[in-house]
Structures are given as structure tokens and as C-alpha cells.
Short mmCIF file of N, CA and C in Angstrom, two decimals:
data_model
loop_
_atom_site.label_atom_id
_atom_site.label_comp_id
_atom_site.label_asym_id
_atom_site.label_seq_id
_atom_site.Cartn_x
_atom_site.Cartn_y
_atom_site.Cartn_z
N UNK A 130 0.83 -1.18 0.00
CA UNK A 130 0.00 0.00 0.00
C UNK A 130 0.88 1.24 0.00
N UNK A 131 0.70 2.41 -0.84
CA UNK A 131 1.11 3.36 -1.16
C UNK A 131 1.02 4.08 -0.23
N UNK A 132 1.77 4.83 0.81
CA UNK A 132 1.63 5.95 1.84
C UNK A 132 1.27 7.03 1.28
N UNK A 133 0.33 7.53 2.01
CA UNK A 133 -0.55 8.31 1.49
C UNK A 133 0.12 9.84 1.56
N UNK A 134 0.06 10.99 0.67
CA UNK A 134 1.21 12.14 0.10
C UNK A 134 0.38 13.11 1.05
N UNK A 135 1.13 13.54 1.89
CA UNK A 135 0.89 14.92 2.90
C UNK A 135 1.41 16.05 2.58
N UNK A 136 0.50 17.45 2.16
CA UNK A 136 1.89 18.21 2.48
C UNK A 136 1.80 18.62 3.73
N UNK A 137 3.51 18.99 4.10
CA UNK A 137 3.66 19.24 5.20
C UNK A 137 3.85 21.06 5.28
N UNK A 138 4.28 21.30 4.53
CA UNK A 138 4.82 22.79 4.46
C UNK A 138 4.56 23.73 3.40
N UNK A 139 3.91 24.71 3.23
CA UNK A 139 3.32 26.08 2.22
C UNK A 139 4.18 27.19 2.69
N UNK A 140 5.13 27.60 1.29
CA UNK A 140 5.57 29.22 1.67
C UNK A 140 4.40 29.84 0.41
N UNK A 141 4.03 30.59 1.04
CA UNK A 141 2.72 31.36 -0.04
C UNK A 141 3.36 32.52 -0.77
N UNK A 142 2.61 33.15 -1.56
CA UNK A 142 2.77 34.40 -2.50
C UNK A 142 3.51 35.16 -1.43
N UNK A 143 4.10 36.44 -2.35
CA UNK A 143 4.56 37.18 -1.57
C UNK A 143 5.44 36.94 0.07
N UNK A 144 5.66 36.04 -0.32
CA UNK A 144 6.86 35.54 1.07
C UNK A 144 8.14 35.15 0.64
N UNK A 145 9.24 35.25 1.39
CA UNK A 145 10.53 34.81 0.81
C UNK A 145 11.25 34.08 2.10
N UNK A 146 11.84 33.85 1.77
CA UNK A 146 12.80 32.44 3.13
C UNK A 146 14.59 32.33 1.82
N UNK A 147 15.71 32.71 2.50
CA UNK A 147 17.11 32.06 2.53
C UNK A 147 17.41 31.44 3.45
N UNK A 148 18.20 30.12 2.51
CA UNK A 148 18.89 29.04 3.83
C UNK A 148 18.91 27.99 3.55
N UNK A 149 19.16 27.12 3.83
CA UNK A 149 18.62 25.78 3.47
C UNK A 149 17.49 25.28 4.17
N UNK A 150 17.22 24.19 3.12
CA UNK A 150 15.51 23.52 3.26
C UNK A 150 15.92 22.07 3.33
N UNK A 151 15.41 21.05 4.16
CA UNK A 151 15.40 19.88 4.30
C UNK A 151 14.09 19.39 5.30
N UNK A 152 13.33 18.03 3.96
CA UNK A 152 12.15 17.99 4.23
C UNK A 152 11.56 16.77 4.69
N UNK A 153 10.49 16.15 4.64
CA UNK A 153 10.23 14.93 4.22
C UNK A 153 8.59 14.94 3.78
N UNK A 154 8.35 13.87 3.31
CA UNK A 154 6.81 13.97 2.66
C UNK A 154 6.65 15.15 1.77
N UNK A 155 5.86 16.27 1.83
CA UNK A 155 5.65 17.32 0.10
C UNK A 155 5.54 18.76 0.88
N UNK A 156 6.34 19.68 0.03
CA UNK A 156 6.06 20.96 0.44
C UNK A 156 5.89 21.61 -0.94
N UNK A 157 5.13 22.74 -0.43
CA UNK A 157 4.81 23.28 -2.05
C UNK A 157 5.49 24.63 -1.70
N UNK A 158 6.01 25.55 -2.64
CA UNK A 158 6.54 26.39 -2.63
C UNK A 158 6.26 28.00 -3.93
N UNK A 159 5.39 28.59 -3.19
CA UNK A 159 4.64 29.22 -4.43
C UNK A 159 5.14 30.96 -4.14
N UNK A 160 5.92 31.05 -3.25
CA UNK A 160 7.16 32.20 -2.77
C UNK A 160 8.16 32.52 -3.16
N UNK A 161 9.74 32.88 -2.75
CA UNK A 161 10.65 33.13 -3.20
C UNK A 161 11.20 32.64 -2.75
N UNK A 162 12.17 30.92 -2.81
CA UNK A 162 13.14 31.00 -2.13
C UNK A 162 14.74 30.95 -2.92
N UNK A 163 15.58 31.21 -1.91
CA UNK A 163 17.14 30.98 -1.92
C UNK A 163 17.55 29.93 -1.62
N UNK A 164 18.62 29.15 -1.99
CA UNK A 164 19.46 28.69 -0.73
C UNK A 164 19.36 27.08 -1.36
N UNK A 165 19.58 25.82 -0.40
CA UNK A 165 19.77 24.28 -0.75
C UNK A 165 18.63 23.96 -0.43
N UNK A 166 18.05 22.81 -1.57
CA UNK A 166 16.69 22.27 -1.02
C UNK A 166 17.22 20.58 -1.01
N UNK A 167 16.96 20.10 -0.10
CA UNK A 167 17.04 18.55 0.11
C UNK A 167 16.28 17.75 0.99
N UNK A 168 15.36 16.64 0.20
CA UNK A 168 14.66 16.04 0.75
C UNK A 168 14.29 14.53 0.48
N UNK A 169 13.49 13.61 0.99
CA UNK A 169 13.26 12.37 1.01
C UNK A 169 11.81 12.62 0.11
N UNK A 170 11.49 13.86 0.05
CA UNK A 170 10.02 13.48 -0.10
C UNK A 170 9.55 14.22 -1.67
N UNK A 171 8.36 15.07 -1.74
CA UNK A 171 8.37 15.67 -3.05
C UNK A 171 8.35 17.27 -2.98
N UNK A 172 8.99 18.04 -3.83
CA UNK A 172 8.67 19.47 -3.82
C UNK A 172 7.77 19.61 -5.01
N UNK A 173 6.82 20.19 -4.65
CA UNK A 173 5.96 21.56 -5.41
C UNK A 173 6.39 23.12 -6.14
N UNK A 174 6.89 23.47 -6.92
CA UNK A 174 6.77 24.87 -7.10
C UNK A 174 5.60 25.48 -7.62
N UNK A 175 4.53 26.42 -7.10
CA UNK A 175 3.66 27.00 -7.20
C UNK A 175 3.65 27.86 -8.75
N UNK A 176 2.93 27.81 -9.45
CA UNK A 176 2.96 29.27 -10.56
C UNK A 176 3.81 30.41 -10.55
N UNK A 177 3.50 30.57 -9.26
CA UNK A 177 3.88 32.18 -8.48
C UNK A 177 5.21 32.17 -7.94
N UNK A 178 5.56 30.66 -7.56
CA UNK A 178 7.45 30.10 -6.86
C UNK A 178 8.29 30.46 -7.87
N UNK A 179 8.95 31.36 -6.91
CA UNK A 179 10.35 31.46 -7.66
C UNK A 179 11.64 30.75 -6.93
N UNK A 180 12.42 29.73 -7.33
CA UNK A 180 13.91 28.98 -6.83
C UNK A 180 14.84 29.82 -7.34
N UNK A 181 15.82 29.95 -6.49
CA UNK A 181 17.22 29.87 -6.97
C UNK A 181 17.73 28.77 -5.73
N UNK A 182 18.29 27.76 -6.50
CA UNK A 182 18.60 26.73 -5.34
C UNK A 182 18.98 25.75 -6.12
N UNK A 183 20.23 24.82 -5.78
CA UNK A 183 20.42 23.21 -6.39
C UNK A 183 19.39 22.50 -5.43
N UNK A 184 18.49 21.70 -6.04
CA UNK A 184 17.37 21.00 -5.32
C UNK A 184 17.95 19.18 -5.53
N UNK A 185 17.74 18.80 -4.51
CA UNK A 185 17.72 17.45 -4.72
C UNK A 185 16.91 16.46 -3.71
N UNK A 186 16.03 15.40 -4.35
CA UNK A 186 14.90 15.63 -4.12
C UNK A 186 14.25 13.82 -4.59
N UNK A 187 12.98 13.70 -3.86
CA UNK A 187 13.07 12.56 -4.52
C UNK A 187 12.15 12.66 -5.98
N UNK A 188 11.06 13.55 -5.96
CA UNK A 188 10.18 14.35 -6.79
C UNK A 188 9.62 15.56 -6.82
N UNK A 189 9.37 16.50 -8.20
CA UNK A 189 9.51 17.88 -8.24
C UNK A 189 8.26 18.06 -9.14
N UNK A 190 7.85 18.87 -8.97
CA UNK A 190 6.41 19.26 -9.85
C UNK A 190 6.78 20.61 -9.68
N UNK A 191 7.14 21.26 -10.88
CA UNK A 191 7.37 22.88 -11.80
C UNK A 191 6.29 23.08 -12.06
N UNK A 192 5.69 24.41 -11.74
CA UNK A 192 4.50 25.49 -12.59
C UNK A 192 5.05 26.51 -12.28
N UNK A 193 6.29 26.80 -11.59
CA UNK A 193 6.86 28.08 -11.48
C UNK A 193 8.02 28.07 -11.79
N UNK A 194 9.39 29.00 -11.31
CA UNK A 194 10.50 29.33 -11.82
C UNK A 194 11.58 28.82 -11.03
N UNK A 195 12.68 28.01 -11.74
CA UNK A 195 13.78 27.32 -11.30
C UNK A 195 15.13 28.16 -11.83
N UNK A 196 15.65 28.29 -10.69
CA UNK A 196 16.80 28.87 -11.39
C UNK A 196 18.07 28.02 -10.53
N UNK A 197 19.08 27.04 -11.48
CA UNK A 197 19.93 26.36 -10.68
C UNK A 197 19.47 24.66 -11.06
N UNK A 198 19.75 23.82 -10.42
CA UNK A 198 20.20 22.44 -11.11
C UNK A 198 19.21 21.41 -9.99
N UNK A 199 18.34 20.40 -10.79
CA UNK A 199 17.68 19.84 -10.00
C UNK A 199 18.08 18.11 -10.22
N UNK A 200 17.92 17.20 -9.43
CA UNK A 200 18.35 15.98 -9.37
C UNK A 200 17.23 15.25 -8.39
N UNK A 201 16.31 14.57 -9.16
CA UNK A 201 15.08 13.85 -8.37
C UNK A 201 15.38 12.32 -8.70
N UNK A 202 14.98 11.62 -7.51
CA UNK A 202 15.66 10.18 -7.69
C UNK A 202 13.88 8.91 -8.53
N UNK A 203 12.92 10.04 -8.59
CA UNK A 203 12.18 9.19 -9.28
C UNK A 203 11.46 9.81 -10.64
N UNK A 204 11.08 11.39 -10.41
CA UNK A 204 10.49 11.91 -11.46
C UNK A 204 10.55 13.20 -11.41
N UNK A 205 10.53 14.42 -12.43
CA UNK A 205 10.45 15.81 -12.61
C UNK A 205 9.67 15.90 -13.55
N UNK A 206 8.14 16.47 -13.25
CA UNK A 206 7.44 16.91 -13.77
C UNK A 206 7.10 18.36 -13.85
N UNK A 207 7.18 19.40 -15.38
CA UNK A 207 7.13 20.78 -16.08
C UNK A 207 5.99 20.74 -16.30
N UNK A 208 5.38 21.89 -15.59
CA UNK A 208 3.74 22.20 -15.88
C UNK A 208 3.67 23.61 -16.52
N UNK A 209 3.00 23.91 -17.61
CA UNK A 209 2.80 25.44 -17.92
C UNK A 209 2.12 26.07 -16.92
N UNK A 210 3.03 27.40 -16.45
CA UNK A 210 3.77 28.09 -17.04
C UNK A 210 4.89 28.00 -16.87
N UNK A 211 5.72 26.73 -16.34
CA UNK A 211 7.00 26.62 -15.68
C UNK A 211 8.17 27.01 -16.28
N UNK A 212 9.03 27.46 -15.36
CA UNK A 212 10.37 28.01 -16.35
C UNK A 212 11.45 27.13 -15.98
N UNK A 213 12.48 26.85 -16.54
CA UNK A 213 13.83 26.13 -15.71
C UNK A 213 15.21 26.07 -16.30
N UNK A 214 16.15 26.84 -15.70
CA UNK A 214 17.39 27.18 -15.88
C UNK A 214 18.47 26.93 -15.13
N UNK A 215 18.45 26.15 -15.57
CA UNK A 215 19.93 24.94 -14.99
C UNK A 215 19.54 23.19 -15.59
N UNK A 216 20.29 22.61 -15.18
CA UNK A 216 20.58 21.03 -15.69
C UNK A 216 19.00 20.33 -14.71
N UNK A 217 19.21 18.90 -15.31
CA UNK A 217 18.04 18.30 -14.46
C UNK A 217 18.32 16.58 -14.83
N UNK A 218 17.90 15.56 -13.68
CA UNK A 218 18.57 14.63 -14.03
C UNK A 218 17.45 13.88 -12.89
N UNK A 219 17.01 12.75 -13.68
CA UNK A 219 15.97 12.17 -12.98
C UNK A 219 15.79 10.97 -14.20
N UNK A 220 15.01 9.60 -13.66
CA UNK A 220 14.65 8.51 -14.60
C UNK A 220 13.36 8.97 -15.54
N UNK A 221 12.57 9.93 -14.93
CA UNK A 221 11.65 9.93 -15.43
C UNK A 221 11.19 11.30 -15.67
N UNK A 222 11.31 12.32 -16.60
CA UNK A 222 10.82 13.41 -16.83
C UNK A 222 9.91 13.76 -17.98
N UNK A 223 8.94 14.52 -17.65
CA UNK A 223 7.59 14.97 -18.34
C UNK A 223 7.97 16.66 -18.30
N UNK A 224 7.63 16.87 -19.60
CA UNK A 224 7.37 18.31 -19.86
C UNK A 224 6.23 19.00 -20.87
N UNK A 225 5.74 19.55 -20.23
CA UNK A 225 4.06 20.20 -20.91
C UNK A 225 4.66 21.07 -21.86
N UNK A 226 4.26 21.10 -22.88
CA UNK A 226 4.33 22.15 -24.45
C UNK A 226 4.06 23.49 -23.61
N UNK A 227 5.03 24.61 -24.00
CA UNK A 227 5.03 25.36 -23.37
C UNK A 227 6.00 25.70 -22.48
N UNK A 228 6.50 24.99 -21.72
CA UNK A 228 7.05 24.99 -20.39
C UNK A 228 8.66 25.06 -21.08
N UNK A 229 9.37 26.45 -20.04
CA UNK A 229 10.70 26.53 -20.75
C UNK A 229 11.92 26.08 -19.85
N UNK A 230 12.83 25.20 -20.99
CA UNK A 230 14.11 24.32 -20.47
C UNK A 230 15.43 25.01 -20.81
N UNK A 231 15.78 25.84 -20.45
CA UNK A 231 17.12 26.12 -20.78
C UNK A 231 18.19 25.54 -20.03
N UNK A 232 18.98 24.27 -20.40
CA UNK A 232 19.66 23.59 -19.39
C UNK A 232 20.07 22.22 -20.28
N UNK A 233 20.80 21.13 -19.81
CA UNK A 233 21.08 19.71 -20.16
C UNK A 233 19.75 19.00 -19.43
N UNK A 234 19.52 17.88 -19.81
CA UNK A 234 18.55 16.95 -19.25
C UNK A 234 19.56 15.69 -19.16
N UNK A 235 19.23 15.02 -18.15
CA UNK A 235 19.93 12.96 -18.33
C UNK A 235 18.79 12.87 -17.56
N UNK A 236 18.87 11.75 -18.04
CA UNK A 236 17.80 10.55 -17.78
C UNK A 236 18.27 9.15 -16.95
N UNK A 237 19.00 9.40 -15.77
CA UNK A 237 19.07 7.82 -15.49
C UNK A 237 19.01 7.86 -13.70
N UNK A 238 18.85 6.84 -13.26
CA UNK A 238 18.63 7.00 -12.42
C UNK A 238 19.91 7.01 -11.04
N UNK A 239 20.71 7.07 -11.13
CA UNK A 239 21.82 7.27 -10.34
C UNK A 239 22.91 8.04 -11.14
N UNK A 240 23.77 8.80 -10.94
CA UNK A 240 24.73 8.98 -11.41
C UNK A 240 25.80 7.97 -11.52
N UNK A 241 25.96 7.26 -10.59
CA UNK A 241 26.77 5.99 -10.37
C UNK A 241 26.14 4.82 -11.33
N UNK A 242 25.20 4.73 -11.32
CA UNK A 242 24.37 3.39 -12.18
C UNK A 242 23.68 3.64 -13.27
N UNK A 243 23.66 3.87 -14.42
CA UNK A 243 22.92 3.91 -15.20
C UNK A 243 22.07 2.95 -15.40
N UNK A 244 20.70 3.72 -15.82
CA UNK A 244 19.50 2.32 -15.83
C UNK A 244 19.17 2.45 -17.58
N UNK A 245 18.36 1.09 -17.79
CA UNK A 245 18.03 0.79 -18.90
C UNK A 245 17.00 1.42 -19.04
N UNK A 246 16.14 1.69 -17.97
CA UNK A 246 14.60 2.52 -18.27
C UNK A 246 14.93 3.92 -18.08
N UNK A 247 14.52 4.89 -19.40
CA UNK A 247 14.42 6.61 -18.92
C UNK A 247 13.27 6.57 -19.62
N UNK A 248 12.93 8.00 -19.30
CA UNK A 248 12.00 8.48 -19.87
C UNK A 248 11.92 9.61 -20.03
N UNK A 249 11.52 10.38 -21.17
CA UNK A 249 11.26 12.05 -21.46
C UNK A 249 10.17 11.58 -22.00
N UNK A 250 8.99 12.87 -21.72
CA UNK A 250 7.60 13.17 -22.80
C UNK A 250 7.77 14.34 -22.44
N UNK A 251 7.23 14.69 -23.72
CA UNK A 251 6.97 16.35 -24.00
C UNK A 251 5.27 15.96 -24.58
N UNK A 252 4.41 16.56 -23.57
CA UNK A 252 3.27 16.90 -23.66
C UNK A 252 2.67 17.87 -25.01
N UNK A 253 1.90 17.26 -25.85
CA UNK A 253 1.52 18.40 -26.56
C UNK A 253 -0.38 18.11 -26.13
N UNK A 254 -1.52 19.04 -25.86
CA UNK A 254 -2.74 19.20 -25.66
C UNK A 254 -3.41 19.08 -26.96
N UNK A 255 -2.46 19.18 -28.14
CA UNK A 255 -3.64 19.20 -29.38
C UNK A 255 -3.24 18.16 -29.82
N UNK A 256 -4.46 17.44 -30.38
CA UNK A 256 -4.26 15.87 -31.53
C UNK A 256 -3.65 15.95 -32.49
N UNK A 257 -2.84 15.70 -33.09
CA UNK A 257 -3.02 15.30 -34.62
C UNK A 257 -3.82 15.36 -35.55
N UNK A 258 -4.27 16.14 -36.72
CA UNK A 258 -5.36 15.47 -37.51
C UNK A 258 -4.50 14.99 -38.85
N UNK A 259 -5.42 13.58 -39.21
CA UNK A 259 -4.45 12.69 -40.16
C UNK A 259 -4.98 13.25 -41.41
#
């Protein structure tokens, strides 16, 4: 059975925090922060979140602004309007049409181990017509 996803921690609009961050279970972050983020669990960036920070992490969900290098040990998911500037390195990354990458991507799951399974999608909302 899947443990069920809490968040534990909200920095809201208009708030800012420097320093380091170390977490567990999900914090969402829709403020300004500075500084090291490291955790067991998942980060959130809000629309409105702005990072400057190397994050490392076990999972990341972007709708706001990254500035600096992220490393999630299961998935990084880019939501429009998300921005992200620096490198990113995770087994499994999704990015919504729209959403901007200025940076390297890898795909594996350790730096030490490379795995046979990665994954990138780039989301597009409109079909195809044949």
C-alpha cells in the first residue's frame, strides 16, 4: 500500500525564506526561495514560486521558476507556465508544451548506475489530424 502524500509545508505568495531547506513527505513552494533544497520526499513549485537553489529531491512538480540544477531520484514533472534554468537529471521526466528548459537533461537513475529505463515526454494538448 502506497503511503498516502501529505503536504507538510506552504511558503505562499509574496513571502521569501534564505537558507537551506530539508524535508520529508511534500512541500509546495509558491514564494521566493534561496538557498539548498534537500529532501526524502516531493517538492511543489507554485505558478507564483520562484527557486534559486540546487534542489535534490526525490520528486519535483514545476508550474513556477527554477533557477539552478535539479536531481530527483524518481520523477520531474514541467507544468505550464513553468520556467527552468539549470541542468536536471531524474529517470523519469515529463514536460508540458510550453514549459521553458534552458539547461542539459539525463535521464538515469543514479549517477553511479545507469538504468536501462528513462524516460522524457513532452506533452503536446492538441491531436493530430491525419
Amino acid at each position: 500500500m502506497k503511503k498516502k502524500e501529505r503536504l507538510k509545508a506552504f511558503l505562499g505568495e509574496g513571502t521569501s525564506f534564505e537558507g537551506k531547506l530539508c524535508f520529508e513527505d511534500t512541500i509546495e513552494i509558491s514564494g521566493y526561495f534561496k538557498g539548498d533544497i534537500s529532501s526524502s520526499g516531493k517538492l511543489i513549485v507554485g505558478n507564483k514560486g520562484v527557486i534559486e537553489s540546487n534542489i535534490h529531491v526525490k520528486s519535483a512538480v514545476i508550474s513556477g521558476e527554477v533557477h539552478g540544477n535539479i536531481v530527483a531520484e524518481k520523477l520531474i514533472e514541467f507544468i505550464v507556465p513553468g520556467k527552468m534554468f539549470g541542468d536536471i537529471q531524474a529517470p523519469t521526466v515529463v514536460i508540458q508544451k510550453g514549459v521553458i528548459l534552458e539547461g542539459h537533461c539525463r535521464t538515469i537513475s543514479n549517477p553511479t548506475e545507469p538504468s536501462d529505463v528513462h524516460t522524457v515526454t513532452i506533452l503536446d494538448d492538441k491531436k493530430k489530424k491525419k
